[in-house]
Amino acid sequence: MLRFAVRRLLLALAVAFTVSAIAFMLLRLSGDLATTLAGQEARAEDVERIRQQFGLDRPLILQYGDWLWRALRGDFGRSLFYPESVGALIRDRLPNTALLASLGLVIALGLSIPLGMAAALWRNSWLDRLALMLAVLGQAMPNFWFALLLVFLFGMTLGWLPISGTESFANFIMPAMALGWYATPVLMRLTRAGMVDVLAADYVRTAHAKGLPLRVVLVKHALRNAVVPVVALAAVQFGNMLSGSVVIETVFALQGIGYLAWESISRRDFPVVQGILLVVALFYVVLTLLTDLLNAWLDPRIRSR
Amino acid sequence: MPGSTPVSAPGEELAAQAALPAPARRRRRPRWLRNIGLIGSALVLAAIVLAALAAPWLAPHDPYFQSLNDRLLPPYFVDAERAVPAHPLGTDNLGRDYLSRLLYGARISLLIGFFAMVVSGLIGTLMGVLAGYFGGRTDTAVSFLVTTRLSLPIIMVALAVVSVFGGSLEVVVLVLGFLLWDRFAVVMRSATHQVRGREYILAAQAIGCSVPRILWQEVLPNVLSSLVVIASYEMAQAILLEAALSFLGLGVQPPLPSWGLMVSEAKEVMLFEPWMIMLPGAAICVLVLAINLLGDGIRDLTVPEGRA
């Protein structure tokens, strides 16, 4: 287990390092940052002054090293648009996105585990087919369109929920529904497949045969084993939600890091974009690392791979 | 067997699995009906492709022609009295014919979806086949690249790249192509790994075939069915992503009639004219659904045991 953990940790570190280099290069190689900073009407000497002031005249590798060293200590530089530092901006907005993604995950699991279980119990029934149809349809809908349909139904027609903003808990409900809906199909299919496998297993047959109540067999023997891969995937889905929040937060003007990312990209506020990209990617790396370690701890067969 | 509880199905399930090799219901259905999803989705997809190809002849108007006198005309199914025969699906807030824009929009979705799938398919298949065939270091390197790609938030990276290079069709295709290859690599790797030890590969190695020849002549034909299935999913994924990028204003640029862009333009008037977001959104939905179901159908046809 220790050998596996060390190897997996090294992989995560290598990935994190590469991701940071990509985040840096992506927006640095794309054009002359000094010209962007100075604005279109700037004189040549102003551009040159800004280039020196921001250290943009130094070799790229030094700039990267400098940026990474500061980023490791939580200093992502200054926003070109906001007075705050990038780190302060992200710290400010991250809780909103975390709440949104957590709510989304709760909704996704709350839908997918019961539906997936029911679909596996009554295989090939109308319920199974309905759940499958919903999953297929759910994966085909563009997420921004689904969000707008929610806005139209709950926000405009029924007037139950606010359609934009971050002020109250009610503002998070529709965005969380939109995010959760998107994660539901894949989690539901996995629950169903896991339950189908587990229900055919000998220990479930034994539990049945010794006369345990059905509820106990289903929850204690079947679900507990079927749900392990679902939890693993849910962690990955949580990471995906952080990046999916760009679209959803923009639709609902919810002040999280996704909306901040979209605003900053549109304004070419590159330090903010780099910071968010790095934070989200690192979050995903840590999440998948923990998931893999958990899986390996639960299932020794994985360790030998 | 808990006969008293309403939930008796799992017991039946166990019994059925022991007694019957296949559910009786499936046997009763005629053979051609079993593939109804495959046939139906193929027909829908063919219709959309034909409509996209024939857009110049099918479209009643120029999709870019603005007519401020004819702004926001409703379609027939919304308000038959105000609708005009010249614009059966109404007009947008610049007076452009909605049916024509929807037809031309199919071209954008299909073009971007197809070519992004081709680009990502080439990258991912090459990586996956090499990793699966050689294993060892190659495999480690490829899995490192896949893990790195997965940890990059796809929408954010795509938005940033498009904002830097501009939202032309080529840029969107390349960005999506370079971001969507991960599943190709993962699936091709395991498919290749499965056939690597088969006799025909060993035979080809024994008579001294070159590695590229083995990969091209022996491996690729035998992993083709999984490749086709992944290709359909990734094409659908690329279409959804293009729509999302265009919706956010950093994909295909106006005045091109991308369906995602049309939803975005209709957003401002959605309270009064909800049909304007319904139509392009439903168009994306139908196209993606058809492609996904086609992929499912092909999978069921080629690997019947792959069904969960």
XYZ file of C-alpha atoms in Angstrom:
613
model
C 0.000 0.000 0.000
C 2.831 2.379 0.902
C 4.573 1.728 -2.414
C 1.369 2.391 -4.310
C 0.712 5.554 -2.305
C 4.186 6.934 -2.957
C 3.995 6.197 -6.682
C 0.558 7.755 -6.931
C 1.727 10.810 -4.988
C 4.697 11.270 -7.330
C 2.362 11.068 -10.324
C 0.105 13.698 -8.757
C 3.081 15.983 -8.156
C 4.290 15.580 -11.738
C 0.791 16.314 -13.043
C 0.468 19.365 -10.791
C 3.806 20.684 -12.025
C 2.868 20.164 -15.692
C -0.520 21.772 -15.177
C 1.079 24.824 -13.611
C 3.442 25.126 -16.584
C 0.498 24.855 -18.990
C -1.480 27.479 -17.078
C 1.501 29.798 -17.242
C 2.432 29.219 -20.874
C -1.123 29.231 -22.219
C -1.605 32.899 -21.495
C 1.982 34.057 -21.789
C 2.837 32.679 -25.213
C -0.382 33.965 -26.678
C 0.760 37.518 -27.277
C 2.587 40.471 -25.872
C 1.205 40.966 -22.390
C 2.796 44.400 -22.046
C 0.877 45.703 -25.076
C -2.360 44.351 -23.640
C -1.637 45.948 -20.279
C -0.732 49.292 -21.751
C -3.834 49.491 -23.884
C -4.233 50.122 -27.591
C -3.318 53.812 -27.704
C -0.197 53.494 -25.542
C 3.089 54.953 -26.755
C 6.038 52.654 -27.360
C 7.971 53.899 -24.317
C 4.978 53.272 -22.041
C 4.800 49.694 -23.276
C 8.503 49.335 -22.621
C 8.168 50.793 -19.114
C 5.347 48.363 -18.279
C 7.372 45.493 -19.692
C 10.201 46.287 -17.281
C 7.908 47.051 -14.374
C 6.200 43.649 -14.605
C 9.432 41.826 -15.400
C 8.161 40.763 -18.792
C 11.540 41.382 -20.433
C 13.184 38.536 -18.556
C 13.557 34.970 -19.954
C 10.303 33.010 -19.863
C 11.673 30.270 -17.638
C 12.659 32.822 -14.970
C 9.227 34.422 -15.156
C 7.648 30.980 -14.732
C 9.848 30.072 -11.801
C 9.085 33.371 -10.165
C 5.346 32.987 -10.748
C 5.298 29.397 -9.447
C 7.341 30.280 -6.355
C 4.943 33.081 -5.480
C 1.879 30.950 -6.321
C 3.089 28.227 -3.953
C 2.977 30.793 -1.158
C -0.516 31.859 -2.173
C 0.504 34.977 -4.066
C -0.969 34.846 -7.566
C -0.175 38.473 -8.407
C -2.546 41.354 -8.972
C -5.683 41.553 -11.014
C -5.546 43.968 -13.936
C -9.130 44.980 -13.291
C -9.955 44.630 -9.604
C -8.051 46.456 -6.873
C -7.707 43.225 -4.859
C -4.980 40.661 -5.349
C -5.812 37.500 -7.291
C -5.471 35.405 -4.157
C -7.978 37.578 -2.282
C -10.413 37.431 -5.224
C -10.259 33.635 -5.357
C -10.568 33.278 -1.563
C -13.568 35.575 -1.759
C -15.388 33.640 -4.480
C -14.336 30.059 -3.777
C -16.829 29.431 -0.922
C -19.737 30.236 -3.249
C -18.538 27.750 -5.833
C -17.831 25.142 -3.157
C -21.360 25.525 -1.786
C -22.797 25.331 -5.289
C -20.846 22.209 -6.240
C -21.635 20.508 -2.905
C -25.337 21.188 -3.339
C -25.084 19.942 -6.912
C -23.442 16.756 -5.727
C -26.084 16.206 -3.037
C -28.798 16.601 -5.678
C -26.989 14.299 -8.114
C -26.463 11.564 -5.498
C -29.969 12.008 -4.121
C -31.364 11.361 -7.585
C -28.941 8.800 -8.924
C -28.615 6.346 -6.025
C -32.380 5.705 -5.489
C -33.062 5.750 -9.233
C -30.108 3.508 -10.023
C -31.096 1.083 -7.237
C -34.696 0.963 -8.391
C -33.611 0.464 -11.986
C -31.409 -2.454 -10.937
C -34.103 -4.031 -8.749
C -36.786 -3.873 -11.400
C -34.568 -4.493 -14.375
C -36.245 -4.023 -17.785
C -39.377 -2.655 -16.160
C -40.957 0.641 -17.212
C -39.111 2.321 -14.352
C -35.749 1.075 -15.597
C -36.556 2.240 -19.108
C -37.756 5.630 -17.863
C -34.583 6.123 -15.815
C -32.462 5.140 -18.816
C -34.383 7.495 -21.072
C -33.917 10.353 -18.586
C -30.197 9.585 -18.415
C -29.834 9.576 -22.200
C -31.886 12.744 -22.559
C -30.031 14.436 -19.696
C -26.687 13.829 -21.362
C -27.961 15.271 -24.635
C -29.192 18.606 -23.245
C -26.738 21.480 -23.348
C -26.228 22.525 -19.706
C -26.736 26.262 -20.366
C -30.000 25.479 -22.120
C -31.229 23.313 -19.255
C -30.334 26.163 -16.880
C -32.334 28.625 -18.993
C -35.308 26.253 -19.015
C -35.128 26.191 -15.204
C -34.974 29.996 -15.182
C -38.004 30.164 -17.426
C -40.014 27.677 -15.377
C -39.103 28.431 -11.732
C -37.893 31.985 -12.102
C -40.109 33.650 -14.666
C -43.310 31.618 -14.931
C -43.761 30.390 -11.365
C -41.682 33.112 -9.712
C -40.477 30.765 -6.955
C -36.751 31.358 -7.176
C -34.510 34.340 -7.941
C -32.979 34.126 -11.404
C -29.637 35.765 -10.724
C -27.352 36.925 -7.941
C -25.637 35.438 -4.910
C -27.477 37.106 -2.023
C -29.379 34.232 -0.436
C -29.467 30.466 -0.279
C -32.384 30.502 -2.730
C -30.003 31.851 -5.365
C -28.048 28.602 -5.221
C -30.952 26.207 -5.752
C -31.433 26.506 -9.503
C -27.711 26.554 -10.340
C -27.206 23.488 -8.130
C -30.082 21.713 -9.892
C -28.504 22.480 -13.264
C -25.075 21.242 -12.143
C -26.454 18.177 -10.379
C -28.660 17.195 -13.289
C -25.590 16.946 -15.452
C -23.740 14.633 -13.082
C -26.774 12.408 -12.464
C -26.854 10.161 -15.592
C -23.350 8.775 -15.239
C -23.702 8.235 -11.470
C -27.076 6.557 -11.975
C -25.735 4.171 -14.623
C -22.872 3.216 -12.345
C -25.207 2.613 -9.372
C -27.440 0.470 -11.556
C -24.555 -1.565 -12.961
C -23.052 -2.020 -9.491
C -26.387 -3.102 -8.007
C -27.011 -5.559 -10.856
C -23.618 -7.172 -10.212
C -24.026 -7.227 -6.457
C -27.567 -8.610 -6.529
C -26.262 -11.624 -8.439
C -23.487 -12.214 -5.904
C -23.436 -15.221 -3.619
C -23.424 -13.258 -0.370
C -26.667 -11.536 -1.324
C -28.203 -14.914 -2.154
C -27.006 -16.189 1.230
C -28.415 -13.182 3.041
C -31.722 -13.784 1.277
C -31.674 -17.460 2.062
C -31.072 -17.021 5.767
C -34.203 -14.946 5.893
C -32.930 -11.449 6.542
C -35.461 -8.710 5.907
C -35.232 -7.393 2.369
C -34.385 -3.890 3.577
C -31.339 -5.196 5.423
C -30.202 -7.261 2.454
C -30.546 -4.329 0.086
C -28.941 -1.660 2.206
C -26.386 -3.571 4.288
C -25.258 -6.216 1.838
C -26.002 -4.892 -1.608
C -25.902 -1.101 -1.582
C -22.875 -0.839 0.645
C -20.805 -2.773 -1.872
C -22.332 -1.262 -4.971
C -21.835 2.283 -3.783
C -18.013 2.259 -3.493
C -17.296 2.981 -7.171
C -20.130 5.511 -7.140
C -18.467 7.448 -4.326
C -15.177 7.352 -6.213
C -16.833 8.700 -9.332
C -18.730 11.280 -7.311
C -15.418 12.769 -6.205
C -14.352 13.083 -9.831
C -17.730 14.563 -10.703
C -17.232 17.134 -7.966
C -14.040 18.187 -9.704
C -15.886 18.356 -13.021
C -18.540 20.519 -11.420
C -15.914 23.080 -10.468
C -15.092 23.515 -14.140
C -18.729 23.144 -15.242
C -19.539 26.002 -12.888
C -18.133 28.416 -15.498
C -21.213 27.980 -17.662
C -23.790 27.661 -14.899
C -22.502 30.530 -12.740
C -22.432 32.763 -15.801
C -26.063 31.972 -16.622
C -27.135 32.814 -13.066
C -24.588 35.611 -12.459
C -23.536 33.752 -9.303
C -20.373 35.239 -7.864
C -18.192 32.127 -7.760
C -14.837 31.392 -9.337
C -16.507 30.114 -12.527
C -18.160 33.445 -13.175
C -14.952 35.196 -12.169
C -13.081 33.055 -14.708
C -15.499 33.963 -17.492
C -15.395 37.673 -16.634
C -11.605 37.661 -16.441
C -11.200 35.792 -19.726
C -13.538 38.232 -21.466
C -11.543 41.154 -20.021
C -8.162 39.504 -20.655
C -7.380 39.760 -16.966
C -4.724 37.048 -17.294
C -3.325 36.870 -13.748
C -6.820 36.007 -12.457
C -7.356 33.393 -15.174
C -4.018 31.739 -14.400
C -4.781 31.702 -10.695
C -8.214 30.115 -11.135
C -6.925 27.602 -13.659
C -4.196 26.540 -11.254
C -6.499 26.328 -8.229
C -9.172 24.297 -10.032
C -6.616 21.952 -11.616
C -4.822 21.397 -8.294
C -8.148 20.727 -6.608
C -8.878 18.071 -9.206
C -5.415 16.531 -8.799
C -5.822 16.302 -5.008
C -9.350 14.932 -5.334
C -8.367 12.165 -7.751
C -5.322 11.352 -5.637
C -7.467 10.910 -2.516
C -10.011 8.865 -4.491
C -7.346 6.540 -5.862
C -5.818 6.072 -2.419
C -9.229 5.358 -0.922
C -9.999 2.858 -3.667
C -6.676 1.118 -3.234
C -7.194 0.935 0.504
C -10.644 -0.616 0.025
C -9.644 -2.927 -2.824
C -6.128 -4.419 -2.563
C -6.269 -5.658 -6.185
C -5.835 -2.091 -7.446
C -2.508 -1.682 -5.630
C -0.720 -4.295 -7.681
C -1.373 -2.524 -10.971
C -38.312 -15.388 -0.401
C -40.091 -12.400 1.169
C -43.431 -12.784 -0.564
C -45.262 -10.503 1.860
C -43.256 -7.390 1.005
C -44.200 -5.525 -2.120
C -40.601 -5.647 -3.243
C -40.356 -9.193 -4.508
C -38.517 -8.384 -7.693
C -34.952 -9.002 -6.516
C -35.830 -12.551 -5.573
C -37.417 -13.072 -8.944
C -34.365 -11.537 -10.468
C -32.147 -14.114 -8.838
C -34.428 -16.943 -9.834
C -34.714 -15.672 -13.371
C -30.977 -15.460 -13.700
C -30.553 -19.005 -12.563
C -33.273 -20.477 -14.742
C -33.353 -18.506 -17.967
C -30.391 -17.625 -20.134
C -32.213 -14.614 -21.607
C -35.366 -12.690 -20.741
C -38.346 -14.214 -22.548
C -39.573 -10.815 -23.649
C -36.704 -10.152 -25.958
C -37.225 -13.347 -27.885
C -40.780 -12.425 -28.798
C -39.782 -9.170 -30.446
C -39.094 -9.230 -34.175
C -35.443 -9.006 -35.059
C -35.525 -5.649 -36.844
C -37.347 -3.997 -33.955
C -34.497 -4.715 -31.600
C -32.435 -2.142 -33.413
C -35.124 0.475 -33.482
C -32.930 2.940 -31.589
C -30.127 2.402 -34.077
C -32.377 2.786 -37.125
C -34.311 5.723 -35.726
C -31.219 7.648 -34.678
C -29.495 6.917 -38.002
C -32.532 8.287 -39.850
C -32.686 11.438 -37.699
C -28.965 12.014 -38.092
C -29.167 11.477 -41.861
C -32.028 13.973 -42.045
C -29.999 16.596 -40.128
C -26.926 16.020 -42.311
C -29.042 16.313 -45.471
C -30.699 19.477 -44.167
C -27.267 20.955 -43.430
C -25.934 20.043 -46.872
C -29.029 21.304 -48.651
C -29.373 24.443 -46.505
C -28.912 26.862 -49.464
C -31.840 25.227 -51.267
C -34.043 24.483 -48.260
C -33.687 27.812 -46.464
C -36.391 30.290 -47.488
C -34.136 33.300 -46.803
C -30.566 34.467 -46.464
C -29.690 33.605 -42.815
C -27.830 36.920 -42.452
C -30.420 39.206 -44.048
C -31.777 41.649 -41.446
C -35.153 43.248 -41.787
C -36.006 45.594 -38.954
C -39.663 45.722 -40.021
C -39.999 41.986 -39.419
C -38.418 41.736 -35.975
C -39.514 39.014 -33.529
C -42.252 37.489 -35.654
C -43.603 34.384 -33.893
C -43.611 30.920 -35.500
C -46.892 29.348 -36.592
C -47.102 26.972 -33.658
C -46.815 29.871 -31.183
C -49.163 32.481 -32.631
C -50.844 31.517 -35.890
C -52.473 34.919 -36.290
C -49.346 37.061 -36.167
C -47.173 34.571 -38.036
C -46.423 35.211 -41.686
C -46.035 32.525 -44.367
C -42.635 33.871 -45.406
C -41.176 33.060 -41.949
C -42.703 29.740 -40.816
C -40.491 29.634 -37.688
C -40.550 33.376 -37.112
C -37.685 35.860 -37.004
C -35.106 36.856 -34.372
C -34.630 40.296 -32.828
C -32.789 41.512 -35.914
C -35.519 40.285 -38.236
C -33.498 37.350 -39.575
C -35.446 34.274 -40.678
C -35.213 31.708 -37.855
C -35.736 28.607 -40.001
C -32.895 29.633 -42.318
C -30.606 30.302 -39.375
C -31.459 26.948 -37.792
C -30.691 25.143 -41.073
C -27.360 26.890 -41.525
C -26.609 26.354 -37.828
C -26.696 22.593 -38.403
C -23.672 23.052 -40.691
C -21.650 24.680 -37.910
C -22.506 22.058 -35.293
C -21.811 19.160 -37.659
C -18.602 20.639 -39.074
C -17.113 21.479 -35.686
C -18.332 18.248 -34.108
C -16.970 16.098 -36.909
C -13.570 17.701 -37.306
C -12.958 18.110 -33.573
C -13.757 14.387 -33.275
C -11.299 13.583 -36.093
C -8.500 15.620 -34.509
C -9.032 14.206 -31.038
C -9.522 10.725 -32.491
C -6.161 10.842 -34.276
C -4.323 12.043 -31.166
C -6.093 9.740 -28.724
C -6.007 6.626 -30.900
C -2.302 6.988 -31.608
C -1.566 7.398 -27.887
C -3.899 4.624 -26.791
C -2.734 2.078 -29.365
C 0.929 2.752 -28.607
C 0.335 2.547 -24.840
C -1.677 -0.657 -25.137
C 0.739 -2.322 -27.569
C 4.043 -1.464 -25.946
C 2.995 -1.141 -22.283
C 5.754 -0.265 -19.801
C 7.228 3.202 -20.131
C 5.041 4.178 -23.080
C 2.002 3.220 -21.059
C 3.179 5.261 -18.069
C 3.853 8.283 -20.272
C 0.427 8.110 -21.898
C -1.387 7.671 -18.606
C 0.523 10.683 -17.292
C -0.653 12.739 -20.281
C -4.240 11.564 -19.805
C -4.180 12.443 -16.099
C -2.750 15.872 -16.897
C -5.372 16.524 -19.550
C -8.174 15.434 -17.178
C -7.056 17.832 -14.473
C -7.310 20.812 -16.823
C -10.819 22.303 -16.633
C -11.922 21.909 -20.230
C -14.294 24.878 -20.571
C -11.893 27.314 -18.911
C -8.946 26.325 -21.082
C -11.069 26.421 -24.233
C -12.468 29.857 -23.352
C -8.996 31.227 -22.629
C -7.519 29.885 -25.878
C -10.422 31.170 -27.971
C -10.189 34.583 -26.311
C -6.526 34.758 -27.318
C -6.716 33.357 -30.853
C -10.200 34.562 -31.787
C -13.352 32.553 -32.369
C -12.936 31.199 -35.879
C -14.213 27.734 -36.790
C -10.646 26.447 -37.170
C -9.626 27.630 -33.702
C -12.691 26.063 -32.077
C -12.084 22.765 -33.913
C -8.423 22.659 -32.884
C -9.060 23.650 -29.267
C -11.748 21.005 -28.840
C -9.692 18.446 -30.747
C -6.716 18.983 -28.457
C -8.892 18.763 -25.329
C -11.161 15.787 -26.074
C -8.682 12.995 -26.887
C -8.521 11.512 -23.376
C -11.350 9.003 -23.742
C -10.013 7.802 -27.108
C -6.650 7.162 -25.465
C -8.131 5.315 -22.463
C -10.463 3.080 -24.481
C -8.001 2.372 -27.290
C -5.362 1.503 -24.728
C -7.464 -1.173 -23.067
C -8.838 -2.468 -26.389
C -5.316 -2.808 -27.789
C -4.121 -4.376 -24.559
C -6.791 -7.053 -24.958
C -5.803 -8.043 -28.496
C -2.057 -7.742 -27.967
C -1.531 -11.364 -26.988
C -3.833 -12.901 -29.612
C -2.456 -15.480 -32.069
C -2.741 -13.318 -35.164
C -0.611 -10.605 -33.568
C 1.964 -13.140 -32.417
C 1.943 -14.631 -35.918
C 2.523 -11.245 -37.498
C 5.382 -10.632 -35.072
C 6.839 -14.062 -35.840
C 6.976 -13.512 -39.596
C 8.736 -10.211 -38.950
C 6.125 -7.596 -39.740
C 7.145 -4.050 -38.846
C 5.489 -2.425 -35.844
C 3.551 0.191 -37.867
C 2.280 -2.598 -40.119
C 1.130 -4.692 -37.150
C -0.621 -1.695 -35.580
C -2.272 -0.660 -38.841
C -3.117 -4.070 -40.328
C -3.691 -6.264 -37.281
C -4.511 -4.127 -34.251
C -6.578 -1.301 -35.689
C -9.181 -3.407 -37.567
C -9.780 -5.368 -34.378
C -10.364 -2.360 -32.143
C -12.412 -0.509 -34.751
C -15.794 -1.186 -33.145
C -14.826 0.496 -29.838
C -13.270 3.310 -31.858
C -16.528 4.002 -33.693
C -18.498 4.059 -30.441
C -16.097 6.507 -28.757
C -16.031 8.628 -31.906
C -19.795 9.081 -31.741
C -19.697 10.100 -28.061
C -16.842 12.525 -28.609
C -18.553 14.107 -31.610
C -21.632 14.684 -29.447
C -19.415 16.089 -26.709
C -17.695 18.462 -29.135
C -21.067 19.716 -30.392
C -22.213 20.408 -26.820
C -18.970 22.193 -25.982
C -19.065 24.322 -29.129
C -22.592 25.352 -28.216
C -21.502 26.231 -24.668
C -18.484 28.240 -25.866
C -20.583 30.127 -28.408
C -23.252 30.692 -25.781
C -20.626 32.268 -23.508
C -19.537 34.535 -26.376
C -16.116 32.933 -26.804
C -16.807 30.379 -29.504
C -18.202 30.912 -32.955
C -18.722 34.660 -33.421
C -21.768 36.570 -34.656
C -23.303 36.820 -37.166
C -22.689 33.106 -37.785
C -25.841 31.147 -36.867
C -24.344 28.763 -34.288
C -27.139 27.184 -32.266
C -25.404 28.034 -28.989
C -25.048 31.633 -30.101
C -28.722 31.738 -31.092
C -29.719 30.655 -27.574
C -27.492 33.386 -26.177
C -29.018 36.033 -28.454
C -32.533 34.872 -27.563
C -31.773 35.000 -23.823
C -32.613 38.699 -23.520
C -36.138 38.254 -24.839
C -36.829 34.857 -23.293
C -39.544 36.135 -20.986
C -41.688 37.307 -23.902
C -40.470 35.014 -26.662
C -39.534 31.726 -24.949
C -39.785 29.810 -28.249
C -36.619 31.570 -29.363
C -34.476 29.699 -26.856
C -36.510 26.501 -27.246
C -35.866 25.970 -30.952
C -32.053 26.115 -31.166
C -31.701 24.333 -27.798
C -34.021 21.548 -28.931
C -32.062 21.321 -32.188
C -28.807 20.715 -30.273
C -30.605 18.228 -28.047
C -32.016 16.229 -30.985
C -28.689 16.158 -32.821
C -26.714 15.069 -29.752
C -29.366 12.514 -28.812
C -29.293 11.016 -32.328
C -25.494 10.737 -32.291
C -25.434 9.221 -28.790
C -28.164 6.688 -29.594
C -26.362 5.762 -32.797
C -23.249 5.091 -30.732
C -25.263 3.012 -28.234
C -26.844 1.078 -31.101
C -23.503 0.305 -32.700
C -22.129 -0.793 -29.336
C -25.047 -3.138 -28.725
C -24.646 -4.529 -32.237
C -20.946 -5.213 -31.952
C -20.486 -6.111 -28.288
C -23.762 -7.592 -27.021
C -22.118 -8.637 -23.756
C -21.116 -5.034 -23.112
C -24.623 -4.108 -22.040
C -25.006 -3.484 -18.351
